[in-house]
Short mmCIF file of C-alpha atoms and ligand atoms in Angstrom, two decimals:
data_model
loop_
_atom_site.label_atom_id
_atom_site.label_comp_id
_atom_site.label_asym_id
_atom_site.label_seq_id
_atom_site.Cartn_x
_atom_site.Cartn_y
_atom_site.Cartn_z
CA UNK N 1286 131.21 74.65 81.62
CA UNK N 1287 133.51 76.87 82.00
CA UNK N 1288 136.39 77.08 84.34
CA UNK N 1289 136.75 81.12 84.68
CA UNK N 1290 136.14 81.37 88.36
CA UNK N 1291 133.80 84.88 89.61
CA UNK N 1292 135.35 85.27 93.00
CA UNK N 1293 132.44 86.55 95.34
CA UNK N 1294 129.92 85.49 92.15
CA UNK N 1295 130.67 89.17 90.78
CA UNK N 1296 128.57 89.58 87.96
CA UNK N 1297 126.87 86.74 88.09
CA UNK N 1298 122.89 86.62 87.84
CA UNK N 1299 121.75 83.13 89.59
CA UNK N 1300 117.94 83.66 89.50
CA UNK N 1301 115.07 85.35 88.61
CA UNK N 1302 113.02 87.64 90.98
CA UNK N 1303 109.87 89.68 91.03
CA UNK N 1304 110.53 91.12 94.97
CA UNK N 1305 113.17 94.41 94.14
CA UNK N 1306 115.23 95.65 91.60
CA UNK N 1307 118.32 97.33 91.72
CA UNK N 1308 119.18 99.76 88.99
CA UNK N 1309 122.62 101.27 89.54
CA UNK N 1310 122.55 102.89 85.99
CA UNK N 1311 119.57 105.22 86.80
CA UNK N 1312 120.14 105.01 90.85
CA UNK N 1313 117.25 103.71 91.55
CA UNK N 1314 115.56 100.90 93.95
CA UNK N 1315 111.89 99.51 93.60
CA UNK N 1316 110.19 97.31 95.60
CA UNK N 1317 107.48 95.17 93.53
CA UNK N 1318 107.79 97.94 91.11
CA UNK N 1319 107.62 100.86 93.57
CA UNK N 1320 110.05 103.76 93.88
CA UNK N 1321 111.45 103.12 97.52
CA UNK N 1322 111.45 106.86 98.11
CA UNK N 1323 107.97 107.29 97.31
CA UNK N 1324 107.48 104.28 99.29
CA UNK N 1325 108.89 106.09 102.55
CA UNK N 1326 107.10 109.47 101.58
CA UNK N 1327 103.69 107.88 101.03
CA UNK N 1328 103.52 104.46 103.32
CA UNK N 1329 103.38 103.02 106.61
CA UNK N 1330 106.46 100.35 107.11
CA UNK N 1331 103.49 97.77 107.70
CA UNK N 1332 101.88 98.50 104.30
CA UNK N 1333 105.90 98.18 102.63
CA UNK N 1334 106.40 94.91 104.60
CA UNK N 1335 102.69 93.83 102.97
CA UNK N 1336 103.71 94.90 99.72
CA UNK N 1337 107.04 92.92 99.97
CA UNK N 1338 105.13 90.08 101.33
CA UNK N 1339 102.39 89.98 99.28
CA UNK N 1340 103.38 91.68 96.04
CA UNK N 1341 101.01 94.49 95.91
CA UNK N 1342 99.93 97.59 98.32
CA UNK N 1343 96.86 96.59 100.46
CA UNK N 1344 94.15 98.27 100.50
CA UNK N 1345 92.20 99.32 103.86
CA UNK N 1346 90.99 96.05 104.69
CA UNK N 1347 93.77 94.06 104.11
CA UNK N 1348 96.08 96.36 105.99
CA UNK N 1349 94.36 96.28 109.14
CA UNK N 1350 93.82 92.81 108.69
CA UNK N 1351 97.63 92.35 108.54
CA UNK N 1352 97.89 94.98 111.49
CA UNK N 1353 95.91 92.65 113.81
CA UNK N 1354 97.92 89.62 112.79
CA UNK N 1355 101.27 91.39 113.46
CA UNK N 1356 99.90 92.82 117.20
CA UNK N 1357 98.43 89.52 117.92
CA UNK N 1358 101.62 87.61 117.42
CA UNK N 1359 103.71 89.98 119.71
CA UNK N 1360 103.84 88.32 122.25
CA UNK N 1361 106.97 86.01 123.24
CA UNK N 1362 106.61 82.77 124.97
CA UNK N 1363 107.90 82.48 128.92
CA UNK N 1364 110.45 79.98 128.17
CA UNK N 1365 112.15 82.76 125.35
CA UNK N 1366 111.55 85.40 128.08
CA UNK N 1367 113.50 83.00 130.36
CA UNK N 1368 116.38 82.40 127.70
CA UNK N 1369 117.01 85.59 127.12
CA UNK N 1370 117.15 86.60 130.73
CA UNK N 1371 120.08 84.04 131.14
CA UNK N 1372 121.82 84.84 128.01
CA UNK N 1373 125.34 86.65 128.85
CA UNK N 1374 124.90 90.26 129.12
CA UNK N 1375 127.99 90.78 127.13
CA UNK N 1376 126.89 88.69 123.87
CA UNK N 1377 126.62 90.76 121.20
CA UNK N 1378 122.63 91.47 119.73
CA UNK N 1379 123.52 90.09 117.15
CA UNK N 1380 124.27 86.77 118.37
CA UNK N 1381 120.98 87.22 120.25
CA UNK N 1382 118.95 87.71 117.36
CA UNK N 1383 120.44 84.30 115.37
CA UNK N 1384 119.37 82.53 118.82
CA UNK N 1385 115.93 83.90 119.25
CA UNK N 1386 114.78 83.39 115.73
CA UNK N 1387 116.34 79.81 116.36
CA UNK N 1388 114.30 79.22 119.45
CA UNK N 1389 111.16 79.98 117.66
CA UNK N 1390 111.95 77.09 115.45
CA UNK N 1391 111.72 74.69 118.48
CA UNK N 1392 108.81 75.82 119.78
CA UNK N 1393 107.09 75.95 116.71
CA UNK N 1394 105.28 72.71 115.91
CA UNK N 1395 105.00 73.83 112.07
CA UNK N 1396 108.71 74.52 111.69
CA UNK N 1397 109.26 71.42 109.18
CA UNK N 1398 106.12 72.03 107.54
CA UNK N 1399 107.15 74.19 104.20
CA UNK N 1400 103.58 74.11 102.58
CA UNK N 1401 103.20 77.96 101.90
CA UNK N 1402 100.33 78.19 104.21
CA UNK N 1403 102.49 77.36 106.76
CA UNK N 1404 105.23 79.56 105.79
CA UNK N 1405 103.05 82.30 106.02
CA UNK N 1406 102.03 81.70 109.29
CA UNK N 1407 105.79 81.62 110.19
CA UNK N 1408 106.75 84.41 108.81
CA UNK N 1409 103.80 86.52 110.83
CA UNK N 1410 105.45 84.96 113.78
CA UNK N 1411 109.06 85.60 113.42
CA UNK N 1412 108.08 89.19 112.27
CA UNK N 1413 106.13 90.28 115.18
CA UNK N 1414 108.04 88.30 117.84
CA UNK N 1415 111.82 89.29 116.67
CA UNK N 1416 111.30 93.19 117.66
CA UNK N 1417 109.86 91.99 121.31
CA UNK N 1418 112.78 89.09 122.09
CA UNK N 1419 115.16 91.99 120.80
CA UNK N 1420 114.15 94.69 122.94
CA UNK N 1421 113.72 92.36 125.89
CA UNK N 1422 117.64 91.57 125.70
CA UNK N 1423 117.92 95.66 125.24
CA UNK N 1424 116.36 95.67 128.50
CA UNK N 1425 117.21 92.91 130.18
CA UNK N 1426 121.05 93.77 130.14
CA UNK N 1427 120.77 97.41 131.24
CA UNK N 1428 119.20 95.64 135.04
CA UNK N 1429 115.68 96.73 133.39
CA UNK N 1430 112.54 94.81 133.41
CA UNK N 1431 111.12 93.52 129.90
CA UNK N 1432 108.53 95.28 128.81
CA UNK N 1433 105.78 93.66 127.06
CA UNK N 1434 104.48 95.10 123.33
CA UNK N 1435 100.81 97.26 123.19
CA UNK N 1436 98.50 96.13 120.40
CA UNK N 1437 97.53 99.91 120.76
CA UNK N 1438 100.93 101.34 118.89
CA UNK N 1439 102.49 100.61 115.27
CA UNK N 1440 105.34 98.22 114.70
CA UNK N 1441 108.05 101.38 115.15
CA UNK N 1442 106.07 102.91 117.79
CA UNK N 1443 106.15 99.83 119.80
CA UNK N 1444 109.55 98.96 119.30
CA UNK N 1445 110.62 102.66 120.35
CA UNK N 1446 107.95 101.76 123.55
CA UNK N 1447 109.01 98.02 124.12
CA UNK N 1448 113.05 99.46 124.17
CA UNK N 1449 112.56 102.86 126.13
CA UNK N 1450 108.83 102.37 128.15
CA UNK N 1451 108.01 105.57 125.72
CA UNK N 1452 107.23 106.37 122.42
CA UNK N 1453 109.34 109.65 121.00
CA UNK N 1454 107.74 112.46 118.62
CA UNK N 1455 105.97 111.43 115.72
CA UNK N 1456 108.64 112.58 113.62
CA UNK N 1457 111.49 110.48 115.00
CA UNK N 1458 108.96 107.64 114.50
CA UNK N 1459 108.81 108.18 111.19
CA UNK N 1460 112.54 108.37 110.81
CA UNK N 1461 112.60 105.26 112.07
CA UNK N 1462 109.54 104.11 109.70
CA UNK N 1463 111.72 105.38 107.07
CA UNK N 1464 114.89 103.47 107.81
CA UNK N 1465 112.61 100.23 108.08
CA UNK N 1466 111.40 100.74 104.43
CA UNK N 1467 114.89 101.25 103.27
CA UNK N 1468 116.36 98.78 105.07
CA UNK N 1469 113.41 95.80 104.15
CA UNK N 1470 114.82 94.64 100.68
CA UNK N 1471 117.84 94.87 98.49
CA UNK N 1472 117.65 91.58 95.98
CA UNK N 1473 120.63 89.13 96.09
CA UNK N 1474 122.30 90.50 98.95
CA UNK N 1475 124.65 88.45 100.81
CA UNK N 1476 122.18 87.52 103.92
CA UNK N 1477 119.26 87.11 101.18
CA UNK N 1478 121.32 84.75 99.01
CA UNK N 1479 122.40 82.78 102.41
CA UNK N 1480 118.74 82.28 103.29
CA UNK N 1481 117.71 81.18 99.88
CA UNK N 1482 121.01 78.84 99.75
CA UNK N 1483 119.21 77.32 102.74
CA UNK N 1484 116.11 76.93 101.46
CA UNK N 1485 117.11 75.44 98.46
CA UNK N 1486 118.05 71.91 100.42
CA UNK N 1487 114.32 72.55 101.52
CA UNK N 1488 115.26 73.28 104.84
CA UNK N 1489 112.71 75.19 107.02
CA UNK N 1490 112.24 78.80 107.17
CA UNK N 1491 113.52 79.25 111.09
CA UNK N 1492 117.04 77.90 109.87
CA UNK N 1493 116.72 79.96 106.68
CA UNK N 1494 116.73 83.33 108.44
CA UNK N 1495 118.85 82.25 111.49
CA UNK N 1496 121.63 81.65 108.73
CA UNK N 1497 120.61 84.81 107.18
CA UNK N 1498 121.16 86.82 110.54
CA UNK N 1499 124.85 85.23 110.73
CA UNK N 1500 125.39 86.26 107.70
CA UNK N 1501 124.05 89.92 108.37
CA UNK N 1502 126.23 90.40 111.19
CA UNK N 1503 129.57 90.94 109.01
CA UNK N 1504 130.91 94.32 109.06
CA UNK N 1505 131.19 93.95 104.88
CA UNK N 1506 127.29 93.84 104.91
CA UNK N 1507 124.42 94.66 107.81
CA UNK N 1508 127.33 95.00 110.29
CA UNK N 1509 128.48 98.39 108.94
CA UNK N 1510 126.06 100.27 110.32
CA UNK N 1511 127.59 99.66 113.92
CA UNK N 1512 130.81 99.87 112.65
CA UNK N 1513 130.26 103.77 111.24
CA UNK N 1514 128.73 104.69 114.74
CA UNK N 1515 132.20 103.41 116.19
CA UNK N 1516 134.25 105.41 113.67
CA UNK N 1517 132.05 108.79 114.53
CA UNK N 1518 133.06 107.92 118.20
CA UNK N 1519 136.92 108.05 117.32
CA UNK N 1520 136.44 110.84 115.26
CA UNK N 1521 134.42 112.89 118.09
CA UNK N 1522 134.50 116.13 116.38
CA UNK N 1523 133.95 117.81 112.87
CA UNK N 1524 137.11 119.52 112.70
CA UNK N 1525 138.91 115.98 113.08
CA UNK N 1526 137.16 114.29 110.28
CA UNK N 1527 139.44 115.33 107.22
CA UNK N 1528 142.67 114.25 109.27
CA UNK N 1529 141.20 111.33 110.38
CA UNK N 1530 139.98 110.05 107.05
CA UNK N 1531 143.05 110.96 105.68
CA UNK N 1532 145.21 109.05 107.80
CA UNK N 1533 142.43 106.18 107.67
CA UNK N 1534 143.49 106.10 103.65
CA UNK N 1535 147.16 106.57 104.11
CA UNK N 1536 146.86 103.38 106.59
CA UNK N 1537 145.04 101.51 103.20
CA UNK N 1538 141.75 100.92 105.80
CA UNK N 1539 138.08 100.59 104.70
CA UNK N 1540 136.10 103.04 105.66
CA UNK N 1541 132.87 101.40 106.83
CA UNK N 1542 129.43 102.93 105.40
CA UNK N 1543 131.12 103.54 102.11
CA UNK N 1544 131.33 101.58 98.59
CA UNK N 1545 128.72 98.74 97.63
CA UNK N 1546 128.94 95.66 95.22
CA UNK N 1547 126.33 96.84 92.73
CA UNK N 1548 126.21 100.64 93.14
CA UNK N 1549 129.59 102.51 92.40
CA UNK N 1550 127.81 105.52 91.42
CA UNK N 1551 125.49 106.44 95.13
CA UNK N 1552 123.19 104.08 96.93
CA UNK N 1553 120.09 105.15 95.80
CA UNK N 1554 118.67 104.47 99.28
CA UNK N 1555 120.96 107.22 101.03
CA UNK N 1556 119.72 110.59 99.81
CA UNK N 1557 116.18 109.88 101.70
CA UNK N 1558 117.91 108.49 104.81
CA UNK N 1559 120.21 111.55 105.03
CA UNK N 1560 117.14 113.59 104.94
CA UNK N 1561 115.60 111.91 107.83
CA UNK N 1562 118.96 111.68 109.97
CA UNK N 1563 119.21 115.70 109.44
CA UNK N 1564 115.95 116.02 110.85
CA UNK N 1565 116.07 113.84 113.83
CA UNK N 1566 119.67 115.88 114.12
CA UNK N 1567 117.73 118.75 114.30
CA UNK N 1568 114.91 117.77 116.41
CA UNK N 1569 117.92 116.66 119.13
CA UNK N 1570 119.32 119.87 118.16
CA UNK N 1571 122.72 117.97 117.78
CA UNK N 1572 124.34 118.55 114.69
CA UNK N 1573 128.05 117.24 115.78
CA UNK N 1574 127.21 113.98 113.92
CA UNK N 1575 125.74 115.00 110.55
CA UNK N 1576 128.67 117.42 110.21
CA UNK N 1577 131.04 115.03 110.62
CA UNK N 1578 129.55 112.73 108.55
CA UNK N 1579 129.20 115.47 105.79
CA UNK N 1580 132.98 115.91 105.58
CA UNK N 1581 133.39 112.05 105.58
CA UNK N 1582 131.75 112.05 102.60
CA UNK N 1583 132.62 115.20 100.56
CA UNK N 1584 136.48 113.57 101.27
CA UNK N 1585 135.40 110.15 100.30
CA UNK N 1586 133.79 111.23 97.20
CA UNK N 1587 136.96 113.41 96.12
CA UNK N 1588 139.55 111.15 97.45
CA UNK N 1589 138.23 108.22 95.98
CA UNK N 1590 135.30 108.55 94.10
CA UNK N 1591 133.69 105.93 96.48
CA UNK N 1592 129.79 107.34 97.89
CA UNK N 1593 128.28 106.32 100.98
CA UNK N 1594 125.56 103.34 101.13
CA UNK N 1595 122.82 103.19 103.65
CA UNK N 1596 124.82 102.22 106.79
CA UNK N 1597 126.24 105.43 106.90
CA UNK N 1598 123.36 107.90 107.33
CA UNK N 1599 121.51 104.84 110.05
CA UNK N 1600 123.85 104.62 112.03
CA UNK N 1601 123.95 108.02 113.41
CA UNK N 1602 120.44 108.58 113.30
CA UNK N 1603 119.45 105.24 115.58
CA UNK N 1604 122.60 106.90 118.02
CA UNK N 1605 120.79 110.11 118.42
CA UNK N 1606 117.42 108.06 118.62
CA UNK N 1607 118.97 106.81 121.66
CA UNK N 1608 119.69 102.95 120.66
CA UNK N 1609 123.00 101.45 121.77
CA UNK N 1610 125.53 101.02 119.04
CA UNK N 1611 125.23 97.16 118.94
CA UNK N 1612 121.51 97.07 118.37
CA UNK N 1613 121.70 98.82 114.69
CA UNK N 1614 122.58 95.74 113.04
CA UNK N 1615 119.47 93.79 114.74
CA UNK N 1616 117.07 96.82 113.87
CA UNK N 1617 118.08 96.22 110.39
CA UNK N 1618 117.38 92.29 111.17
CA UNK N 1619 113.67 93.66 111.67
CA UNK N 1620 113.35 95.35 108.80
CA UNK N 1621 114.88 92.58 106.34
CA UNK N 1622 112.60 90.24 107.74
CA UNK N 1623 109.96 91.07 105.31
CA UNK N 1624 112.69 90.91 102.59
CA UNK N 1625 114.00 87.38 103.48
CA UNK N 1626 110.67 85.97 103.97
CA UNK N 1627 109.48 87.17 100.59
CA UNK N 1628 113.02 85.03 98.86
CA UNK N 1629 112.50 82.05 100.88
CA UNK N 1630 108.86 82.02 99.61
CA UNK N 1631 109.93 82.90 96.03
CA UNK N 1632 112.99 80.32 96.49
CA UNK N 1633 110.53 77.23 97.32
CA UNK N 1634 108.13 77.89 94.60
CA UNK N 1635 110.53 77.37 92.28
CA UNK N 1636 113.36 75.52 93.68
CA UNK N 1637 116.56 74.15 92.19
CA UNK N 1638 119.23 73.38 94.61
CA UNK N 1639 122.24 76.15 94.70
CA UNK N 1640 125.41 74.39 94.38
CA UNK N 1641 128.17 75.90 92.66
CA UNK N 1642 131.72 74.03 91.44
CA UNK N 1643 135.27 74.96 92.50
CA UNK N 1644 138.28 74.92 90.43
CA UNK N 1645 140.64 72.49 92.72
CA UNK N 1646 143.73 73.64 93.68
CA UNK N 1647 145.16 71.55 96.75
CA UNK N 1648 148.05 68.57 96.37
CA UNK N 1649 148.58 66.15 93.85
CA UNK N 1650 146.62 62.63 93.98
CA UNK N 1651 148.46 61.21 96.69
CA UNK N 1652 148.65 57.70 97.94
CA UNK N 1653 147.51 57.31 102.03
CA UNK N 1654 150.92 56.09 104.62
CA UNK N 1655 150.05 54.82 107.81
CA UNK N 1656 150.29 56.75 111.27
CA UNK N 1657 153.40 54.84 112.09
CA UNK N 1658 155.23 55.47 108.50
CA UNK N 1659 154.51 58.95 108.59
N1 CMC Y 2121 137.03 102.39 102.07
C1 CMC Y 2121 137.89 102.66 100.96
N2 CMC Y 2121 138.03 102.03 100.35
C2 CMC Y 2121 137.36 101.07 99.49
C3 CMC Y 2121 136.07 101.41 100.24
C4 CMC Y 2121 135.71 101.54 101.41
N3 CMC Y 2121 134.20 101.67 102.17
N4 CMC Y 2121 135.03 100.22 99.49
C5 CMC Y 2121 135.51 100.09 98.55
N5 CMC Y 2121 136.64 100.50 98.46
C6 CMC Y 2121 137.71 100.41 97.84
C7 CMC Y 2121 138.45 99.24 97.62
O1 CMC Y 2121 139.59 98.99 98.50
C8 CMC Y 2121 139.17 98.35 96.04
O2 CMC Y 2121 140.26 99.45 95.78
P1 CMC Y 2121 141.46 98.63 94.97
O3 CMC Y 2121 140.95 98.00 93.57
O4 CMC Y 2121 142.61 99.53 94.83
O5 CMC Y 2121 141.71 97.39 95.58
C9 CMC Y 2121 137.70 99.00 94.99
O6 CMC Y 2121 137.51 100.27 96.05
C10 CMC Y 2121 136.70 98.27 94.76
O7 CMC Y 2121 136.14 97.48 96.17
P2 CMC Y 2121 135.91 96.37 96.53
O8 CMC Y 2121 136.07 96.06 97.82
O9 CMC Y 2121 136.70 94.92 95.67
O10 CMC Y 2121 134.31 96.29 96.14
P3 CMC Y 2121 133.35 95.30 96.52
O11 CMC Y 2121 132.14 95.04 95.57
O12 CMC Y 2121 133.88 93.63 96.52
O13 CMC Y 2121 132.82 95.25 98.06
C11 CMC Y 2121 132.20 96.25 100.02
C12 CMC Y 2121 131.67 96.36 98.51
C13 CMC Y 2121 130.77 97.22 100.35
C14 CMC Y 2121 132.22 95.30 100.35
C15 CMC Y 2121 133.14 97.18 100.56
O14 CMC Y 2121 132.70 98.85 99.27
C16 CMC Y 2121 133.61 97.48 101.83
O15 CMC Y 2121 133.80 97.03 101.98
N6 CMC Y 2121 132.38 98.89 102.29
C17 CMC Y 2121 132.69 99.00 103.67
C18 CMC Y 2121 131.96 98.24 104.36
C19 CMC Y 2121 130.41 98.37 104.08
O16 CMC Y 2121 130.19 99.71 104.57
N7 CMC Y 2121 129.59 97.49 103.91
C20 CMC Y 2121 128.27 97.50 103.44
C21 CMC Y 2121 127.65 97.63 102.17
S1 CMC Y 2121 125.89 98.33 101.67
C22 CMC Y 2121 124.63 97.82 103.01
C23 CMC Y 2121 124.70 96.56 103.42
O17 CMC Y 2121 124.77 95.32 102.95
O18 CMC Y 2121 124.53 96.46 104.47
#
């Protein structure tokens, strides 16, 4: 045993995984061995979700069965709808996301059954119902009626439909699908590690995903996509981007959407998402945010040698698609449920209680003195 402290578990390998491989040295990310860029171009989000959860890409029959199950599980209960209607309208949608998964745990008679079969059943429920509940809050807080899911629609089309009552052009749906694929999995990041830690005590899957959502909310993790958009709103126009950035760096402030614990010379997911950000900008005939982002990226690399991470292009892309800024991280949740779930399955299958040590630096051993003598 060593006394050396590795704050933030920096560089520590805590377990093995077969789900994804982050390879910063060759700027690559694979899910179950497939390059994520190829998955984005050649597969739908549903195919990738199947891959992450089951280990292999589905054939036609397997995919149809998976899609059918997802569609059949989309409806939320009347109880859940009532809860969503009574949530304070000003609540952060990430707090709502965390709460709805927790409520799903309350509603499921199988919550405490951690058998592989029951877990797959529960994963499908969380995967299919969370977008419905998030879209319901998206509408409710604007004073609009909840739109029920439609079985004929794909996962991404259905989310647009439940939020806006209509489906955008297929290129926009594809860009959204790509963002979900890129957000789906990323090895032992903070929220996944949280999910695995909760699972390691043999708690249940609803608890593990509720905890993962709580951890994703933070701006150093998933919350960054929301913060990127807030930054762009402050910058407003491309001609102000450079001076804003220099001012920010002079104040020693962190620039959201930049930097990564693992990738130090660029996030392998960024080029793909950037391509779709540009496509959406062109389709929406609005390149203002794209131009701002180009300037910020160039200056950050030149001045600090810090590269953008995935949250940098996704934030403004979601804005152009019409989503409210504080819903960007809940969209990340919708995608990452797949990765979290696969890790939870992996943790159950080969569990060891996660329990690190700490080095004590508090006061020396001392005697308790009675209250009236203190
Ligand atoms: N803006 C300005 N400086 C930065 C940034 C940034 N975004 N990121 C890192 N640095 C600096 C940091 O100040 C430090 O400088 P110094 O050595 O002079 O103190 C150096 O780079 C190393 O950074 P670190 O914070 O020690 O590195 P880390 O591996 O602990 O942190 C990070 C990684 C993601 C927390 C950090 O880069 C950051 O805060 N980024 C902004 C938030 C963000 O975009 N998060 C999303 C992460 S990726 C996708 C996801 O999980 O959602």
